[in-house]
mmCIF file of C-alpha atoms and ligand atoms in Angstrom:
data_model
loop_
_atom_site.group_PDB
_atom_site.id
_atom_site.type_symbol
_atom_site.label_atom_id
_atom_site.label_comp_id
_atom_site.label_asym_id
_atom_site.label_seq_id
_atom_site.Cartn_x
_atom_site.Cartn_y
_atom_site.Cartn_z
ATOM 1 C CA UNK E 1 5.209 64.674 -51.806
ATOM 2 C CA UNK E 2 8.246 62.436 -53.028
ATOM 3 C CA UNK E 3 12.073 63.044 -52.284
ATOM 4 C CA UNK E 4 13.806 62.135 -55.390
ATOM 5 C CA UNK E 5 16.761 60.695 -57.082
ATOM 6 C CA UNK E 6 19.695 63.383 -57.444
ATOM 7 C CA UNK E 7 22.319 62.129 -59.960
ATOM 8 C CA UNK E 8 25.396 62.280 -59.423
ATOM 9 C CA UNK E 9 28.759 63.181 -62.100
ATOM 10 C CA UNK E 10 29.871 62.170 -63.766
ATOM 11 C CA UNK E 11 26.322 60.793 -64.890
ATOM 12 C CA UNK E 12 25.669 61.663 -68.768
ATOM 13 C CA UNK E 13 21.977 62.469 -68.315
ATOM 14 C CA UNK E 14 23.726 65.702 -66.256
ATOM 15 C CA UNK E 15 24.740 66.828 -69.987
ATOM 16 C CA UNK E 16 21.705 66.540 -71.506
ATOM 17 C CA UNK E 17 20.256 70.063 -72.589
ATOM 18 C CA UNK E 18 16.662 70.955 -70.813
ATOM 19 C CA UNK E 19 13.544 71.379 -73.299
ATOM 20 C CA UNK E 20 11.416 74.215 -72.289
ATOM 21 C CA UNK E 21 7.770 73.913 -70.691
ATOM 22 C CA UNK E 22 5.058 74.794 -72.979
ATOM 23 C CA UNK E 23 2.480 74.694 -70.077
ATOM 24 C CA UNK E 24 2.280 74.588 -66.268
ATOM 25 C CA UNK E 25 0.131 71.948 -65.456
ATOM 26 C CA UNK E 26 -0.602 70.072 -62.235
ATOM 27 C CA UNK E 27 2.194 67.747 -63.351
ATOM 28 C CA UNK E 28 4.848 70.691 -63.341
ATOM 29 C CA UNK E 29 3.405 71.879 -59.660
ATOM 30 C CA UNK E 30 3.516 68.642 -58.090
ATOM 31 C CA UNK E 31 7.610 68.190 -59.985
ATOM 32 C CA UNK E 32 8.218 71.409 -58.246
ATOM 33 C CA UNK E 33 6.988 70.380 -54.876
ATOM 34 C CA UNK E 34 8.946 67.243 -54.936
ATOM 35 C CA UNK E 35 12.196 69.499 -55.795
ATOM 36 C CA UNK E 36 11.629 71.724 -52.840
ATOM 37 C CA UNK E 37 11.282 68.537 -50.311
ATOM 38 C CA UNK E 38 13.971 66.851 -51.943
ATOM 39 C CA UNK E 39 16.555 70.359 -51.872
ATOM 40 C CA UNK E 40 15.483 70.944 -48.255
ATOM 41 C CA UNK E 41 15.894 67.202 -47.211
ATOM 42 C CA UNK E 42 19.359 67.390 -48.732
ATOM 43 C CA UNK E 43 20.151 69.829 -47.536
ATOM 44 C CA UNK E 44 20.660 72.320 -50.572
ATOM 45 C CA UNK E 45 20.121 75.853 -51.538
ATOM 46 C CA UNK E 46 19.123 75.078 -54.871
ATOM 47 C CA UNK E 47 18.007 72.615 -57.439
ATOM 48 C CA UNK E 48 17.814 71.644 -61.131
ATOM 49 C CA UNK E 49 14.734 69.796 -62.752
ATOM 50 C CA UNK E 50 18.181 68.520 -64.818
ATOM 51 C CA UNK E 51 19.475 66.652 -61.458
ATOM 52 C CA UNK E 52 16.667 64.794 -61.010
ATOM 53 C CA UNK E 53 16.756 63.510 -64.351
ATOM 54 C CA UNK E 54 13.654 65.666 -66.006
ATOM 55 C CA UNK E 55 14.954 66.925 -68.939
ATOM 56 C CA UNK E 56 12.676 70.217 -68.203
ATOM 57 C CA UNK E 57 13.789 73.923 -67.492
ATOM 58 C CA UNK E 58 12.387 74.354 -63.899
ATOM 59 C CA UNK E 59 14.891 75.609 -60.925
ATOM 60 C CA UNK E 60 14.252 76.180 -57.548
ATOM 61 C CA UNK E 61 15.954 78.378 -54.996
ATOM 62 C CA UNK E 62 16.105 79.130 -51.212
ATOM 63 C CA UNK E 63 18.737 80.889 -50.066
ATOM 64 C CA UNK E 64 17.176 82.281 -47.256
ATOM 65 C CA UNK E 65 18.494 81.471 -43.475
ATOM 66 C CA UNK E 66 15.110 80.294 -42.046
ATOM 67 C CA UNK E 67 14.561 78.032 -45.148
ATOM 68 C CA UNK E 68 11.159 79.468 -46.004
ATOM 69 C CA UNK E 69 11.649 81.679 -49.340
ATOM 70 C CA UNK E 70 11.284 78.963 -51.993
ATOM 71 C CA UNK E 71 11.275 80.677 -55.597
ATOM 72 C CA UNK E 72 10.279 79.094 -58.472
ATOM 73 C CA UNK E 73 11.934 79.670 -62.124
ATOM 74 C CA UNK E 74 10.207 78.156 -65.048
ATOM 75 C CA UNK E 75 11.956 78.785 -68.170
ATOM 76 C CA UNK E 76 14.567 80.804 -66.693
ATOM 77 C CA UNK E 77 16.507 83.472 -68.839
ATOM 78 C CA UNK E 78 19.354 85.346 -68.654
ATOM 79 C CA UNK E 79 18.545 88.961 -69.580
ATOM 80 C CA UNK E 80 21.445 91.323 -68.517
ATOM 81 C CA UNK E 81 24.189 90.670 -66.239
ATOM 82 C CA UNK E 82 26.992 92.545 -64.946
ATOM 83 C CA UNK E 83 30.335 92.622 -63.224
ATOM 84 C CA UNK E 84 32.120 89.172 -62.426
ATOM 85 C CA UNK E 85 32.452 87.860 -59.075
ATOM 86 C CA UNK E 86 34.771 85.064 -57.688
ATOM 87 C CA UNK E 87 32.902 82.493 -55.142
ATOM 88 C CA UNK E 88 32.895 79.246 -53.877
ATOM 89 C CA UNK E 89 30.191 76.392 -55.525
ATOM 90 C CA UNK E 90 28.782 73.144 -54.455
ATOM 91 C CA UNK E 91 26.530 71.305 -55.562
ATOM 92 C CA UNK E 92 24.132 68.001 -55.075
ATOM 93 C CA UNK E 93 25.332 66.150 -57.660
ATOM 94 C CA UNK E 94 28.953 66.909 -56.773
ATOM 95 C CA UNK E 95 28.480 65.571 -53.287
ATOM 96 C CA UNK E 96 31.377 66.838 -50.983
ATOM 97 C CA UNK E 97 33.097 69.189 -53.494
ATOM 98 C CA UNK E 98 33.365 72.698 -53.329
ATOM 99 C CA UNK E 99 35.865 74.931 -55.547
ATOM 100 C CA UNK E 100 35.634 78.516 -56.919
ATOM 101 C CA UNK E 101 33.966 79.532 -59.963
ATOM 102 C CA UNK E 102 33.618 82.813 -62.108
ATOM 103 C CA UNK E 103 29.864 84.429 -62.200
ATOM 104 C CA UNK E 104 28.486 87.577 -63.341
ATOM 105 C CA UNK E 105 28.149 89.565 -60.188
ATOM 106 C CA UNK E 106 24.494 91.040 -60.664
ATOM 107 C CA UNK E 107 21.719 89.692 -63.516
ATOM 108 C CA UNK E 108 18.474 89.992 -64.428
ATOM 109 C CA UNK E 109 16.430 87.495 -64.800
ATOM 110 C CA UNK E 110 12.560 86.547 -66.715
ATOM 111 C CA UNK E 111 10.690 83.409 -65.985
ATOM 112 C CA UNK E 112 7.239 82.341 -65.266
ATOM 113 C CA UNK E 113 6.260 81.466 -62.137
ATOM 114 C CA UNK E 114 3.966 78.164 -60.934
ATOM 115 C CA UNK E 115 0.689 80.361 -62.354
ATOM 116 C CA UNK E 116 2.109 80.502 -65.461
ATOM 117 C CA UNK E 117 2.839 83.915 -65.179
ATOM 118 C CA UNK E 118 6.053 86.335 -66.458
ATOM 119 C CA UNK E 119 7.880 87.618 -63.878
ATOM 120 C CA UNK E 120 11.526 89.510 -63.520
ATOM 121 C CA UNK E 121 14.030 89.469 -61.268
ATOM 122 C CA UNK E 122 17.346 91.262 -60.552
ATOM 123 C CA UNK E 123 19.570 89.092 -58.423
ATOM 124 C CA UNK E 124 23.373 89.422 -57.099
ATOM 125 C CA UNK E 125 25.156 87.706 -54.007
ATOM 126 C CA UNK E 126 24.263 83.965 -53.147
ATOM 127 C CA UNK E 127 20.807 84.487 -54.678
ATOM 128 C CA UNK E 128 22.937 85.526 -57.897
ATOM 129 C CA UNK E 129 24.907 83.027 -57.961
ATOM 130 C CA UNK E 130 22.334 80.536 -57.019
ATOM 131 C CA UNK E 131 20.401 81.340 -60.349
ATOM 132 C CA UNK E 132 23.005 81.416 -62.646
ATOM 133 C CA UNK E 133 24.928 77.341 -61.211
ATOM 134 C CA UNK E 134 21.169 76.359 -61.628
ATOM 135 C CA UNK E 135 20.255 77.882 -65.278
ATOM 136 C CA UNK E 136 23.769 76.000 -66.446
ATOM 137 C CA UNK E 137 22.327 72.586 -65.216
ATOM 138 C CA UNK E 138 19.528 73.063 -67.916
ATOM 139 C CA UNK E 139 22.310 73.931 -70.488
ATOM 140 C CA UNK E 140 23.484 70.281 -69.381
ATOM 141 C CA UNK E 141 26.554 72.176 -67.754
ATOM 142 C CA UNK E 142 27.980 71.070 -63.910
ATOM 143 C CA UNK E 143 30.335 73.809 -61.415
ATOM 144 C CA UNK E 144 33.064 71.212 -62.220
ATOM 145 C CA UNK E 145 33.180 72.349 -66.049
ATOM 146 C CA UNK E 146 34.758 75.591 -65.158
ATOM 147 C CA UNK E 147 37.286 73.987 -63.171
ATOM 148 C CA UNK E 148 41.141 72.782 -64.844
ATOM 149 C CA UNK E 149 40.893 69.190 -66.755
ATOM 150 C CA UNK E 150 43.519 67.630 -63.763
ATOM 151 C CA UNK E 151 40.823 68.923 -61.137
ATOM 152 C CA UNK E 152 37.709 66.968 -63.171
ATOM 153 C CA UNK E 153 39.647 64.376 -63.530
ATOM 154 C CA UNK E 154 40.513 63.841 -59.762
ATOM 155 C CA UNK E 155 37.085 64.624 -58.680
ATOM 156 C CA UNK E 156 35.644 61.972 -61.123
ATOM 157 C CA UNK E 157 37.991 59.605 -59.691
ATOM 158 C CA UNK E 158 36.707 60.236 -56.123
ATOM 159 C CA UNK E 159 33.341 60.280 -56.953
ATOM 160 C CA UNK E 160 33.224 56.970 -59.119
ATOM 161 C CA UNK E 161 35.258 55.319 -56.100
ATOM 162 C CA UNK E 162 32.552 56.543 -53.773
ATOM 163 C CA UNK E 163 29.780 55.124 -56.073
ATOM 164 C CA UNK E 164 31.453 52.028 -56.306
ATOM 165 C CA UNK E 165 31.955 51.927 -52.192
ATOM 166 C CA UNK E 166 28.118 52.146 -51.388
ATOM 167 C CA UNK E 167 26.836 49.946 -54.339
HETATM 168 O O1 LIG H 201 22.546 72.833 -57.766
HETATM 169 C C1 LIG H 201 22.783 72.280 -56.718
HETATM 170 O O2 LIG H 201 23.258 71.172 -56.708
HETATM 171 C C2 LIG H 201 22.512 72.960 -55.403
HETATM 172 C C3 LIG H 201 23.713 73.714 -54.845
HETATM 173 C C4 LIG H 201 23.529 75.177 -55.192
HETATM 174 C C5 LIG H 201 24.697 76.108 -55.032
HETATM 175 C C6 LIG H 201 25.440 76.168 -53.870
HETATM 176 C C7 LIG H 201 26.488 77.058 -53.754
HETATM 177 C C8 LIG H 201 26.784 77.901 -54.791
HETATM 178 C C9 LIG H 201 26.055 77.831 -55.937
HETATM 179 C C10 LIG H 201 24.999 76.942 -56.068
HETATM 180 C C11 LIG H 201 23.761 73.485 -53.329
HETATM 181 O O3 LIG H 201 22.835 73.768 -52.648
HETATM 182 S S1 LIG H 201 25.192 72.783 -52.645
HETATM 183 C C12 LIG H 201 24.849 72.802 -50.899
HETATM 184 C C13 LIG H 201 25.005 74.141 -50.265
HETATM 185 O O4 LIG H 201 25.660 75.010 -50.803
HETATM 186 C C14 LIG H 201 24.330 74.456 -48.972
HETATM 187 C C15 LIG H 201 23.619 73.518 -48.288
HETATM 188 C C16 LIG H 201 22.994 73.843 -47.088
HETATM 189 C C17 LIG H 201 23.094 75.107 -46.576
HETATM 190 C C18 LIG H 201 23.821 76.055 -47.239
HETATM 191 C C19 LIG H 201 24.444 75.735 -48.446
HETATM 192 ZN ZN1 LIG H 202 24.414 71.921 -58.905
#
């Protein structure tokens, strides 16, 4: 097990567009693994193979209180969703921000899971959300996106400053 590097914005590599996985190996198992210790170390409710700089599409998820519902999304799509919902983000490359952001309220979801295997899901609340802030990190997309230009702009100021504070 390995915790691992999560980059922060505004870091290009958070733009760059996730290739998917042809096979699940004992490479992509052991990736996984290191994502959940490094989302439950961070703590975080989510993560992005994206945000630890592998280009891959693998997400994780936990939203679950007791921290012991890890699911596993490998090629992740998008197959219906529904409604839209208004609810406040974070995320761990956007250390100590938090803003509100547009979903679809309910989707449905295919992926294969750590066997290899097809699975489906329909998702809404947190979980919802969860999935859908995740899938955009493979599309090379960050929360801070939705938000107004002045807003990104302030944030990247903070964040830079921050950066340059504990180099
Ligand atoms: O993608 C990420 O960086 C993870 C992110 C996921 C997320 C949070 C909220 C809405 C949508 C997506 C986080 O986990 S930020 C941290 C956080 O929300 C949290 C941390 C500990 C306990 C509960 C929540
Ligand atoms: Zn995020």
């Amino acid at each position: 097990m390995a915790l691992l590097k999560i980059l922060h914005y505004p870091d290009k590599r958070l733009y760059t567009v996730a290739r998917p996985i042809n096979q699940v190996t004992d490479e992509i198992r052991q990736l996984a693994s290191d994502m959940a210790e490094t989302m439950y170390a961070a703590p975080g409710i989510g993560l992005a193979a994206t945000q630890v700089d592998r280009h891959i599409q693998m997400i994780i998820v936990d939203v679950s209180e007791k921290r012991d519902d890890l699911r596993v999304f490998i090629n992740p799509e998008i197959l219906a969703s529904e409604g839209e919902a208004l609810g406040e983000e974070g995320c761990l490359s956007v250390p100590g921000i938090y803003d509100k952001v547009m979903r679809a309220e309910r989707v449905r979801v295919r992926a294969l899971d750590l066997q290899g295997e097809p699975f489906e899901l329909e998702a809404s609340g947190l979980l919802g959300v969860c999935i859908q802030h995740e899938i955009d990190h493979l599309m090379g997309h960050v929360f801070v996106d939705y938000l107004s230009r002045l807003k990104q702009e302030r944030i990247k100021h903070k964040l830079k400053k921050q950066q340059r504070e504990t180099m």
